[in-house]
Short mmCIF file of C-alpha atoms in Angstrom, two decimals:
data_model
loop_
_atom_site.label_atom_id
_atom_site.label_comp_id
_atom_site.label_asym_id
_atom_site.label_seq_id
_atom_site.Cartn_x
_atom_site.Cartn_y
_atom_site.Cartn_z
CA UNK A 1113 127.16 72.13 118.97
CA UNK A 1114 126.55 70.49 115.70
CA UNK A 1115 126.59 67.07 117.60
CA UNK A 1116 123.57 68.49 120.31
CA UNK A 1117 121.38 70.03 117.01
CA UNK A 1118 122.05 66.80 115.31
CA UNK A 1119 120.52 65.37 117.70
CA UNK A 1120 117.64 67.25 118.18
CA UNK A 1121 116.65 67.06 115.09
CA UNK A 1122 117.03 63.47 114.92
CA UNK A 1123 114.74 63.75 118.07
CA UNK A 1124 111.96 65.52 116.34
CA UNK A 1125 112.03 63.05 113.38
CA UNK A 1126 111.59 59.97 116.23
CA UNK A 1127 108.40 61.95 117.46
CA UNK A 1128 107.13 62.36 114.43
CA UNK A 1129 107.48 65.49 112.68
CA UNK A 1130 108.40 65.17 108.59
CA UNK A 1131 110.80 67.88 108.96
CA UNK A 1132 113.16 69.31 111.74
CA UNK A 1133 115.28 72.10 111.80
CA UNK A 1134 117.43 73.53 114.69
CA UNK A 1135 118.79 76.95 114.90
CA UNK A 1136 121.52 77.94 117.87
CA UNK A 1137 122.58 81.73 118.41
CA UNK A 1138 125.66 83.19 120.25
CA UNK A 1139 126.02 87.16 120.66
CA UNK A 1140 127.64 89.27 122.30
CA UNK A 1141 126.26 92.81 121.79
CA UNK A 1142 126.67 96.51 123.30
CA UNK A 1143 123.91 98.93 122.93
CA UNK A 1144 123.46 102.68 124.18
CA UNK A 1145 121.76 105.78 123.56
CA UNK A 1146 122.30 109.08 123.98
CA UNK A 1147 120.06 111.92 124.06
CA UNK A 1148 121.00 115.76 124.68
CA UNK A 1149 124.31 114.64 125.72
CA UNK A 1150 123.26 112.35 128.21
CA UNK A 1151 123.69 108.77 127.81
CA UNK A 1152 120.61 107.71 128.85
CA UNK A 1153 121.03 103.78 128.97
CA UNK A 1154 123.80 101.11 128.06
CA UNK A 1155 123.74 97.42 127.94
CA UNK A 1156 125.83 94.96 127.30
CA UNK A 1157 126.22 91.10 127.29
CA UNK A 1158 126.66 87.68 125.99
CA UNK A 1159 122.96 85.55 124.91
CA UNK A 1160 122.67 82.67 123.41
CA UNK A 1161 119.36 80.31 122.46
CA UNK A 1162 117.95 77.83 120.59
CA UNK A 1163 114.99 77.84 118.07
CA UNK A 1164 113.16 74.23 117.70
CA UNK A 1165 110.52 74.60 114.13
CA UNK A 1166 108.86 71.39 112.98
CA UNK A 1167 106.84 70.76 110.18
CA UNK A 1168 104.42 68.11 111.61
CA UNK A 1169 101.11 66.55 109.63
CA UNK A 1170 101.73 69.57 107.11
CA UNK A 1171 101.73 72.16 109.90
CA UNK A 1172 104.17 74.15 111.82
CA UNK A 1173 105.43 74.09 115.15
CA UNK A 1174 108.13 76.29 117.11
CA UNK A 1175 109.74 76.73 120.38
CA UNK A 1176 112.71 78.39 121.44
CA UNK A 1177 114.20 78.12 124.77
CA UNK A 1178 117.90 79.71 126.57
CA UNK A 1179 119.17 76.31 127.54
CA UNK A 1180 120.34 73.29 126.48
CA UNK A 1181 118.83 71.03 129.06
CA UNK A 1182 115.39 72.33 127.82
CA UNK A 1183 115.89 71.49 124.38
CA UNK A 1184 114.18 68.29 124.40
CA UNK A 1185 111.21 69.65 126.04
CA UNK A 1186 111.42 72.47 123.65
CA UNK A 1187 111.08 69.81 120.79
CA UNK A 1188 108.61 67.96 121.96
CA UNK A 1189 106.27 71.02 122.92
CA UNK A 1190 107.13 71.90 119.20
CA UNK A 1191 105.97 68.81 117.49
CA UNK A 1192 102.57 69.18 119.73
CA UNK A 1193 101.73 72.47 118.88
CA UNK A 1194 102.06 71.51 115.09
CA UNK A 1195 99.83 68.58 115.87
CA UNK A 1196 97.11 70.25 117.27
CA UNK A 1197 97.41 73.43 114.71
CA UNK A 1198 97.14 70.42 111.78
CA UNK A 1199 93.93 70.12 112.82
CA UNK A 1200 92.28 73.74 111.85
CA UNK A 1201 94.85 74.53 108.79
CA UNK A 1202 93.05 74.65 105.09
CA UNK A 1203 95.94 73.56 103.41
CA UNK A 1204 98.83 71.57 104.36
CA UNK A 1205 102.28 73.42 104.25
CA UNK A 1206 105.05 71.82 101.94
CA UNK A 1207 108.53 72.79 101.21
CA UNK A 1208 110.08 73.55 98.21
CA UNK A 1209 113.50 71.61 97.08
CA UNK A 1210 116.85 73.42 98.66
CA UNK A 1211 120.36 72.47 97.98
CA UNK A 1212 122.08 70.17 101.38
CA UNK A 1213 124.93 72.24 102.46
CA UNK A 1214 127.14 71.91 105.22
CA UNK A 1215 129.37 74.74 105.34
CA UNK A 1216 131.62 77.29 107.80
CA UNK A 1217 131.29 80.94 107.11
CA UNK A 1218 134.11 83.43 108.34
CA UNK A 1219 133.59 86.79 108.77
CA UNK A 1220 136.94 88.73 109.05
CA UNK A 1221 135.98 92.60 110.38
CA UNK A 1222 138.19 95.76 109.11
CA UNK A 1223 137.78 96.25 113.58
CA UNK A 1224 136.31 93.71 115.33
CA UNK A 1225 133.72 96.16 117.92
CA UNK A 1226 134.55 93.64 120.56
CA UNK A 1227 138.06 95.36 120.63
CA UNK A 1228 137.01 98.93 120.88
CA UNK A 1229 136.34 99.33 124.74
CA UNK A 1230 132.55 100.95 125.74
CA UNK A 1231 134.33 104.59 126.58
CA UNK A 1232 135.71 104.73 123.48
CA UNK A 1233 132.71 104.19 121.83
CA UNK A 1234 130.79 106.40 123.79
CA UNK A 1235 133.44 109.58 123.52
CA UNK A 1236 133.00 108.95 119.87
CA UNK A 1237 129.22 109.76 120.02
CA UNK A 1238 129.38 112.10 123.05
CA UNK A 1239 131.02 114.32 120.88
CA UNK A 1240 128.94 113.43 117.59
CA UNK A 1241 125.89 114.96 119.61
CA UNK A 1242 128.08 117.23 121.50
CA UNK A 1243 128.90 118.81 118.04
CA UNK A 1244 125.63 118.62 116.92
CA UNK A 1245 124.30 120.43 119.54
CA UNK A 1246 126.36 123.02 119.59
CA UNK A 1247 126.22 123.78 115.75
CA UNK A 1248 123.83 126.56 116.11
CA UNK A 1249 121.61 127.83 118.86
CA UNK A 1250 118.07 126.71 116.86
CA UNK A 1251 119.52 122.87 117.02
CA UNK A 1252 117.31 122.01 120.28
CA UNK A 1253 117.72 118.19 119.99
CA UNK A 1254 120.03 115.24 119.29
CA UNK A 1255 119.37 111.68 120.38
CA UNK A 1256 121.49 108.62 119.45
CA UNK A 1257 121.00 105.10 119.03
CA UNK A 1258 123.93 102.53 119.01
CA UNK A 1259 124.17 98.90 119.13
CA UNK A 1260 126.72 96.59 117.69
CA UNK A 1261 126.28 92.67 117.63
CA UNK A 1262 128.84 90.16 116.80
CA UNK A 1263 128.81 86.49 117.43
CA UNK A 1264 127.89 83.26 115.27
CA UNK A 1265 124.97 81.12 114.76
CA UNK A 1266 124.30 77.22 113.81
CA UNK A 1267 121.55 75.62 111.51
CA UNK A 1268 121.01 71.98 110.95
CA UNK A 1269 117.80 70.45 109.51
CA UNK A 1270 116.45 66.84 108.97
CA UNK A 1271 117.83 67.37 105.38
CA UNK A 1272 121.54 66.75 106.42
CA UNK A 1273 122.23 70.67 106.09
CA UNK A 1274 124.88 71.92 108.48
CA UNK A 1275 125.84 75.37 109.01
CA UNK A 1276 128.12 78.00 111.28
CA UNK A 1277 127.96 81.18 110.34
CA UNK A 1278 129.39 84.14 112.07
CA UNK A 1279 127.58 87.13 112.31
CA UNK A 1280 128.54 90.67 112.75
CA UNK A 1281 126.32 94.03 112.74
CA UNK A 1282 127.24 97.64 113.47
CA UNK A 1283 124.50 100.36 113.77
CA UNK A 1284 124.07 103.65 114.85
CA UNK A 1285 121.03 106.32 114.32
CA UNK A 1286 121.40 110.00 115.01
CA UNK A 1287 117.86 111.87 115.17
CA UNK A 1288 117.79 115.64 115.83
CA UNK A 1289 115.81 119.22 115.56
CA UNK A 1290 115.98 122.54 115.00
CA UNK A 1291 113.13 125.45 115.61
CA UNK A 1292 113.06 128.95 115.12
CA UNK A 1293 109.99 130.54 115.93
CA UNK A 1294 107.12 128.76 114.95
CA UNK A 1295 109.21 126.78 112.12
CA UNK A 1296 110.04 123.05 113.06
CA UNK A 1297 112.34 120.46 111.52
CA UNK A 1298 113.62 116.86 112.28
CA UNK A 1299 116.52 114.97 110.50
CA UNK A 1300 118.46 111.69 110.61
CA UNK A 1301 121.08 109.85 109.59
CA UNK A 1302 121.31 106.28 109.44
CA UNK A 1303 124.78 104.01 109.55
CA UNK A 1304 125.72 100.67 109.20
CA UNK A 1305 128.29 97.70 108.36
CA UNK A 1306 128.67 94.07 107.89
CA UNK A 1307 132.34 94.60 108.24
CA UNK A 1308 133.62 96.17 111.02
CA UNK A 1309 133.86 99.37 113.09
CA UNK A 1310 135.98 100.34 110.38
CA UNK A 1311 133.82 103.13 108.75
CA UNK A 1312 133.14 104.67 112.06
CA UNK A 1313 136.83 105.52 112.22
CA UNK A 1314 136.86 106.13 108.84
CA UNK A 1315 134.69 109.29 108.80
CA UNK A 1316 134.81 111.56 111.73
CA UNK A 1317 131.75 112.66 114.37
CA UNK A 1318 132.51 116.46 112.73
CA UNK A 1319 131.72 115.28 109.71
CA UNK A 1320 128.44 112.72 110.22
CA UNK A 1321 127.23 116.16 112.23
CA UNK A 1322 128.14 118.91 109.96
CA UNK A 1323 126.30 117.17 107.61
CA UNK A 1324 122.89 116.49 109.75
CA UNK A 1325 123.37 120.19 110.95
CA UNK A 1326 123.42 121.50 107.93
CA UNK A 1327 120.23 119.85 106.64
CA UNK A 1328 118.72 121.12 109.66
CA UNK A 1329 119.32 124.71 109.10
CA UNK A 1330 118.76 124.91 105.43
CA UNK A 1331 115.21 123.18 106.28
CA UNK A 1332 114.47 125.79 109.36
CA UNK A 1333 115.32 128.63 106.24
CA UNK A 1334 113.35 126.89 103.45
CA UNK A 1335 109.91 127.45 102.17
CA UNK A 1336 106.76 124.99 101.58
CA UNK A 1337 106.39 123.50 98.39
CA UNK A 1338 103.55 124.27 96.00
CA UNK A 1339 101.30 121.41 96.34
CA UNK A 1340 100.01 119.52 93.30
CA UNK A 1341 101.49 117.23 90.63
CA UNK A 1342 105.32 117.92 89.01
CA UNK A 1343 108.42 116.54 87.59
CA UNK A 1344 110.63 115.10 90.16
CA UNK A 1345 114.23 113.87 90.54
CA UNK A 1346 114.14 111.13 93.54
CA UNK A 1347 117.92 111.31 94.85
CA UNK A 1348 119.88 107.80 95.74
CA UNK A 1349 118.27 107.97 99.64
CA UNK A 1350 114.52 108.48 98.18
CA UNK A 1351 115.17 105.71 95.19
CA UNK A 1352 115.77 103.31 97.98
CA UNK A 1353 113.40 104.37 100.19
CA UNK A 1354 110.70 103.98 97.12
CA UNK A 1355 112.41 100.64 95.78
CA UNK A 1356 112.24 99.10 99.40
CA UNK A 1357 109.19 100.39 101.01
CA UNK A 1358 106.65 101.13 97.75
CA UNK A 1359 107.86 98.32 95.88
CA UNK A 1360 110.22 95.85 97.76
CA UNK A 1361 107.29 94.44 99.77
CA UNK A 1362 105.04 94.29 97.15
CA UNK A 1363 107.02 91.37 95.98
CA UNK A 1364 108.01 89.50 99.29
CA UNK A 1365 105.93 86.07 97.93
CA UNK A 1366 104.04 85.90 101.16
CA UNK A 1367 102.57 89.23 100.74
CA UNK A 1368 101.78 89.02 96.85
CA UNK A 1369 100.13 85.76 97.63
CA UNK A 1370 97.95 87.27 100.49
CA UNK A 1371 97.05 89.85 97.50
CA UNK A 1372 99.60 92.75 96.89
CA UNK A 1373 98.68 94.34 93.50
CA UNK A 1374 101.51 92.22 91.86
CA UNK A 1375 99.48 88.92 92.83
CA UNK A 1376 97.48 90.05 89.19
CA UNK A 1377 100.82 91.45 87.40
CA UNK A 1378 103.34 88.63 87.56
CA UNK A 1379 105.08 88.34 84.29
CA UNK A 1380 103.44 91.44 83.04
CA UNK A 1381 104.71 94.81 82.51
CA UNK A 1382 104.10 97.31 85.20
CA UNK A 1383 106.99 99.71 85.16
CA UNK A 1384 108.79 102.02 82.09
CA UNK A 1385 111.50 99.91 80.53
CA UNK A 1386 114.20 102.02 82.57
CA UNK A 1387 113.57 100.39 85.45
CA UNK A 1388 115.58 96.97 86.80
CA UNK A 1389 115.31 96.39 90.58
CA UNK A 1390 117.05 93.35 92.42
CA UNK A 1391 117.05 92.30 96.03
CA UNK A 1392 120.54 91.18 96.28
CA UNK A 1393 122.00 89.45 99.40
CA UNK A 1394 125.49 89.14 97.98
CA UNK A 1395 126.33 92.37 97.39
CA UNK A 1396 129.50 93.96 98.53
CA UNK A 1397 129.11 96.04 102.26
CA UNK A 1398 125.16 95.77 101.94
CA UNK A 1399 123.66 95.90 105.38
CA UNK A 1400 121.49 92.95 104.45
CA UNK A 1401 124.18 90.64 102.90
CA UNK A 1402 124.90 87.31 104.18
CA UNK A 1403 125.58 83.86 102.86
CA UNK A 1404 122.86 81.82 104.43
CA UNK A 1405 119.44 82.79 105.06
CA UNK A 1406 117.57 80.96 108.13
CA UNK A 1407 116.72 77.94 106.48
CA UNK A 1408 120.24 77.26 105.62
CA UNK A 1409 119.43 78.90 101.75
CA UNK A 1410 122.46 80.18 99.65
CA UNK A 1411 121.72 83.74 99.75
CA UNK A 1412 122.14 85.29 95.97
CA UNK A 1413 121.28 88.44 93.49
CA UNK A 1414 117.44 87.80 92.67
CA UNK A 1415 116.07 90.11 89.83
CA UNK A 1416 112.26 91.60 90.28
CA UNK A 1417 111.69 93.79 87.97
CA UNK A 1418 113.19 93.47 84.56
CA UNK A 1419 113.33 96.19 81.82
CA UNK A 1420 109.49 97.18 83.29
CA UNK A 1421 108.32 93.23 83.41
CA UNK A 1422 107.94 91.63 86.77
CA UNK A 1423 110.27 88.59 86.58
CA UNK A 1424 110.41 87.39 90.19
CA UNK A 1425 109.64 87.31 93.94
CA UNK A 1426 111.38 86.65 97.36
CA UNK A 1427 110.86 83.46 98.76
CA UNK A 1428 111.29 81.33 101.54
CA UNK A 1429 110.81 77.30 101.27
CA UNK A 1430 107.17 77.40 102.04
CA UNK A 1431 106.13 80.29 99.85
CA UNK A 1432 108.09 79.00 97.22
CA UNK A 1433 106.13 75.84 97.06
CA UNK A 1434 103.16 77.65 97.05
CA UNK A 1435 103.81 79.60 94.14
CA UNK A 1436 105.21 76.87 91.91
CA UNK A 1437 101.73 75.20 92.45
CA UNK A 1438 100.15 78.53 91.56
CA UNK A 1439 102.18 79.57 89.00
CA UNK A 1440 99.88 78.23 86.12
CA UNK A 1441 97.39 80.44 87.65
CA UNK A 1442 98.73 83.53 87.95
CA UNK A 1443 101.81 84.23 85.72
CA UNK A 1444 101.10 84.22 81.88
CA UNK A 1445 101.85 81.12 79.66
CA UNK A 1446 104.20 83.20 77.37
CA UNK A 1447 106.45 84.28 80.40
CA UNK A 1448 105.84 80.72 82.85
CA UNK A 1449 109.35 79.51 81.22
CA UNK A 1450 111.14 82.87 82.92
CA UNK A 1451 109.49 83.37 86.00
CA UNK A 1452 111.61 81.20 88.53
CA UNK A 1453 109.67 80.56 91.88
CA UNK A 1454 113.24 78.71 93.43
CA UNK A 1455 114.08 79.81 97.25
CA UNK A 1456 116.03 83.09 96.98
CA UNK A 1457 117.24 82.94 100.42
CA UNK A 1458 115.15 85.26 101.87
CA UNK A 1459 114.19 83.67 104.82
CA UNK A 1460 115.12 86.15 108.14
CA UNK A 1461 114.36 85.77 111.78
CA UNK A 1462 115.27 88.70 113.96
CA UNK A 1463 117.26 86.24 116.28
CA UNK A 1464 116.58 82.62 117.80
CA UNK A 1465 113.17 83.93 119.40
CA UNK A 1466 111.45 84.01 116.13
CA UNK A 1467 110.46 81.89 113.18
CA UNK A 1468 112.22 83.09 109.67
CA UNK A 1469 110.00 85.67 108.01
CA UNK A 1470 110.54 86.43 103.88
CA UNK A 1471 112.46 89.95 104.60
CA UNK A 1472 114.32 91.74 101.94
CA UNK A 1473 118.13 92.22 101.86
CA UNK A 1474 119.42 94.56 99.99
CA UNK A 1475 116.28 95.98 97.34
CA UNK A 1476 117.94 98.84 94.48
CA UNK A 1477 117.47 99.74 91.15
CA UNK A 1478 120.15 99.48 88.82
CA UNK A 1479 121.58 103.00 87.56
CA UNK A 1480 121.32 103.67 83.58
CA UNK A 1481 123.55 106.32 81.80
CA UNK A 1482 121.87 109.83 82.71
CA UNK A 1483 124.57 112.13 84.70
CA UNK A 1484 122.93 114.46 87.28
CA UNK A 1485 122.80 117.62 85.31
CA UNK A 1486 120.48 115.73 82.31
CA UNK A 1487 118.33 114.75 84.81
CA UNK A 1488 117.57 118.07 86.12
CA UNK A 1489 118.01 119.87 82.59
CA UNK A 1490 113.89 119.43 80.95
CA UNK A 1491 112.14 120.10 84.33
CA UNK A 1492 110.98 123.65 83.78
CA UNK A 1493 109.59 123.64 87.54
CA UNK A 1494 109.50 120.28 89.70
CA UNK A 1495 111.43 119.48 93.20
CA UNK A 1496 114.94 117.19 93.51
CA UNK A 1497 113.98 115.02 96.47
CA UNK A 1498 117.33 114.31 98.39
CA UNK A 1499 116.38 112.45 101.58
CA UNK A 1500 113.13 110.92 103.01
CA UNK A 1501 111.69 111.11 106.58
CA UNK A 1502 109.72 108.14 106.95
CA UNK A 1503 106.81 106.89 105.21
CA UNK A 1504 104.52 103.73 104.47
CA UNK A 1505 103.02 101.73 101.33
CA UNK A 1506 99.72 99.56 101.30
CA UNK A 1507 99.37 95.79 99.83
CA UNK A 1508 97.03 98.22 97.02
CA UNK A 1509 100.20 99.84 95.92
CA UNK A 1510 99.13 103.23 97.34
CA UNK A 1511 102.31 104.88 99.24
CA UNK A 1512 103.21 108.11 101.28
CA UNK A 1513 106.62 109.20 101.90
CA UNK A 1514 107.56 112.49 103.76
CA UNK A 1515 111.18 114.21 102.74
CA UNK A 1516 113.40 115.64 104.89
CA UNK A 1517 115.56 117.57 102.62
CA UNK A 1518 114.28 118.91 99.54
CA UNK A 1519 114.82 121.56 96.42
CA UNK A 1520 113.08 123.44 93.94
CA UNK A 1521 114.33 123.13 90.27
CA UNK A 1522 113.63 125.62 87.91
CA UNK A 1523 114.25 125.66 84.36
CA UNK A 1524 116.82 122.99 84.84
CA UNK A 1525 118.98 124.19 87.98
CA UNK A 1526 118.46 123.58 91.59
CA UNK A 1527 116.57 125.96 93.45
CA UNK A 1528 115.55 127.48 97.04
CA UNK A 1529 115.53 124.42 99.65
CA UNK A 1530 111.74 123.22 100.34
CA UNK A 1531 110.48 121.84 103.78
CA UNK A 1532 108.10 119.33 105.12
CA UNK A 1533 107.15 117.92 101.46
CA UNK A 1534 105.68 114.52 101.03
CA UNK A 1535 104.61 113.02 98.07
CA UNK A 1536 102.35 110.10 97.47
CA UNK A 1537 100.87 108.29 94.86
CA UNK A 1538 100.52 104.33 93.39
CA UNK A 1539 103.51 102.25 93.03
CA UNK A 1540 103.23 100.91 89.39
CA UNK A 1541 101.96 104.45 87.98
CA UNK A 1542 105.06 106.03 89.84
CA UNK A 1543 106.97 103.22 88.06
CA UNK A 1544 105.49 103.83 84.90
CA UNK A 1545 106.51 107.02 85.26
CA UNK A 1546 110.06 106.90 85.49
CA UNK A 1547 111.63 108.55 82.32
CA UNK A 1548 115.21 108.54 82.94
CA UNK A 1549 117.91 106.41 85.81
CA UNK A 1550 120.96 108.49 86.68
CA UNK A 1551 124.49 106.58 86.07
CA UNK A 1552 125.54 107.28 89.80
CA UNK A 1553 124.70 104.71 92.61
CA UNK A 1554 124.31 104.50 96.78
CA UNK A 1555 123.34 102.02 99.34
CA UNK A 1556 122.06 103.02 102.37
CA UNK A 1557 121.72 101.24 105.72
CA UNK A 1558 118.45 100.87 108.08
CA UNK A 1559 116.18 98.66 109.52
CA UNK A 1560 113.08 96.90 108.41
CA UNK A 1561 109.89 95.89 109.97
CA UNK A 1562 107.81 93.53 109.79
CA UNK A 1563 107.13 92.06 113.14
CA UNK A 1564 110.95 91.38 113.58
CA UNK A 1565 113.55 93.81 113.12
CA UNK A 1566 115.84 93.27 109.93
CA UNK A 1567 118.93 94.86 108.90
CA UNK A 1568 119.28 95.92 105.23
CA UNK A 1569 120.39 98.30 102.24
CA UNK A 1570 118.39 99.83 99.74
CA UNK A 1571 119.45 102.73 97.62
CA UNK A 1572 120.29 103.05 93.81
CA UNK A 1573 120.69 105.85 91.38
CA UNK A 1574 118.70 109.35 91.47
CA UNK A 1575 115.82 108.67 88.91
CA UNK A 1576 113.49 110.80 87.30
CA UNK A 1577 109.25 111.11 87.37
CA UNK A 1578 107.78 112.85 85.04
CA UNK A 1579 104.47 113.37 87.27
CA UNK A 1580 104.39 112.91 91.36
CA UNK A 1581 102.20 114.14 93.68
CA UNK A 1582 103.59 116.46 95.90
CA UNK A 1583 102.52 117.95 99.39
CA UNK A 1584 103.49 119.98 102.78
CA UNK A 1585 102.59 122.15 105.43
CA UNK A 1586 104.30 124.02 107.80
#
């Protein structure tokens, strides 16, 4: 394989594109879902394709195609499509500087899926949503979405980088409800791992249930929140949720160049000086960790937000380049010497279809020394926020999360259970607002969009706001 890519690219060069890179994917995936205790579809199979991008008279081209005997076609259609694009674009695309690799990455799972037959997997959830189901009688739903991928994929560019990297993803989502009377609630619980089937085993289908029945009933019993602005205590789940979706793409470089509301705060202080959030590929079972991003760039911790100051962005190789020439601009001269604008190695495609978008990895804030009981003890009246629902944050910084399990605290204790809160706000006040980090820490696995799908972590300690809008209805 490296031989045919080699080749390719060497193609592309002849044709006359300034850079060439070639990506190959193999996988061999199995993907089901159940709902109400019917399994409702499976698939499973072996792809593999080939992704052809070409930087051509300082635009880009791309073509993928399933074959090999099509890859020459693919790269000349690629080196064409750049050609003609050149012709409209306002400014020429450039790289930023990456390190020439050539390496072999080796996963080795806890359980390789590929050795844990389909009925086995599919007993394992039957009975998860069996269970589920059969909790209690107001339960009336329970659907469940599988998929695990495993497989390896190549990268060689016109640099003289070389990688194989092997690739392994296992995912499951379990969505249910509950009603009783005219009272209606949803929950969900999300797994993944980079390493195996291993933690599937680990933890039973009576316990992932129990614990999404549970929520379920003590949300069907709970009451609405008071609407209006309190203190809050964002659990691990919610800190996540916030870092990732409020914050996390604030600071993916393509978006704070297109004008996120960091574009005017880079180098500045925007958050209280609790606050320290990373997007970290390298971290230990994240969902989003991996050595090599899709340009072939060493994936690796990358700090955002420093003590309150923002220190740094994602990149990719284009967006990088960008910002160095912009930096002058837009960070101040005091902080230029700390703000780094390297490649971070965020650089994603969903598979060989797509082009590598900047995606986050793994996006958390560090924990501080505050145990769970301080936390709660100075809120005279204010909600603990244990798990969101969903949500969505604008490039302005405005954000609105719902919360699918949540609790009153009164003069520093937990309270009744609360339903169908949401709260909303503006990212940097929120951040502002943070007055003490619990010493405890979680990642949790999901998915992100943004026109591709992306595995990934977020998570972090539960955190403290002194003000936060909160909202429901029943």
């Amino acid at each position: 394989m490296k031989d045919l890519l080699m080749e390719i690219v060497n193609y592309g060069q002849d044709l006359g594109a300034e850079f060439v890179e070639a990506r190959e994917q193999d996988s061999d995936a199995t993907v089901f879902h159940i709902e109400d205790g019917r399994v409702e579809s499976i698939k499973q199979g072996i792809e593999s394709g080939f992704a052809i991008r070409v930087l051509a008279r300082g635009s880009w081209g791309f073509a993928t195609v399933n074959a090999q005997s099509e890859l020459r076609e693919a790269t000349e259609n690629a080196v064409k499509m750049a050609i003609i694009t050149s012709r409209r674009i306002r400014e020429p695309v450039n790289l930023s500087e990456s390190e020439v690799v050539e390496d072999r990455v080796i996963l080795k799972p806890d359980i390789n899926p590929k050795d844990i037959h389909i009925e086995e997997k599919l007993k394992l959830f039957s009975r998860l949503n069996d269970y589920v189901l059969n909790y209690d009688k107001i339960i009336r739903s329970c659907t469940i979405d599988y998929a695990d991928i495993t497989g390896k994929k190549w990268y060689v560019n016109s640099e003289g980088t070389v990688i194989e990297q092997d690739v392994l993803y296992v995912w499951s989502r379990i969505f249910a409800t509950a009603r009783k009377g005219e009272v209606f609630a949803s929950n969900r619980e999300e797994l993944g791992s980079t390493k195996g089937f291993g933690f599937l085993k680990e933890t039973s289908a009576e316990t992932i249930g129990e614990r999404l029945a549970e929520r379920l009933i003590k949300q069907i019993k709970a009451k609405t929140p008071k609407g209006g602005s309190f203190p809050v205590v964002l659990g691990s789940d919610v800190t996540g949720t916030f870092a990732h979706e409020a914050f996390g793409h604030l600071a993916e470089a393509d978006l704070t160049i297109s004008g996120s509301v960091l574009a005017k705060k880079l180098g500045t202080r925007i958050a209280s000086p609790l606050v320290t959030i990373y997007d970290d590929g390298t971290i230990e079972r994240g969902f989003g960790s991996f050595k090599y991003d899709d340009e072939g760039v060493k994936s690796q911790k990358t700090v955002l937000l420093k003590d309150g100051y923002v220190v740094g962005l994602m990149y990719d190789r284009e967006h990088s380049a960008k910002m160095q020439k912009l930096e002058n601009l837009m960070v101040p001269t005091e902080m230029i010497a700390q703000f780094n604008a390297k490649p971070t190695g965020n650089a994603r495609a969903e598979d060989f279809r797509s082009p590598p978008l900047i995606r986050m990895r793994n996006t958390y804030i560090i924990p501080r020394d505050y145990n769970f009981e301080e936390l709660l003890e100075d809120i005279n009246f204010g909600y603990y926020l244990v798990s969101f629902r969903g949500g969505q944050a604008n490039l302005d910084g405005t954000f609105q999360v719902g919360i699918q399990e949540a609790y009153e605290v009164v003069n520093g204790e937990l309270g009744e259970p609360v339903r169908n809160v949401s709260i909303s706000g503006n990212t940097l006040e929120t951040l502002r607002q943070v007055d003490a980090v619990g010493k405890d820490f979680e990642l949790r696995s999901g998915r992100c969009g943004k026109g591709q799908v992306a595995y990934v972590s977020d998570g972090g300690p539960p955190i403290r706001v002194r003000n936060l809008i909160v909202g429901g209805a029943d």
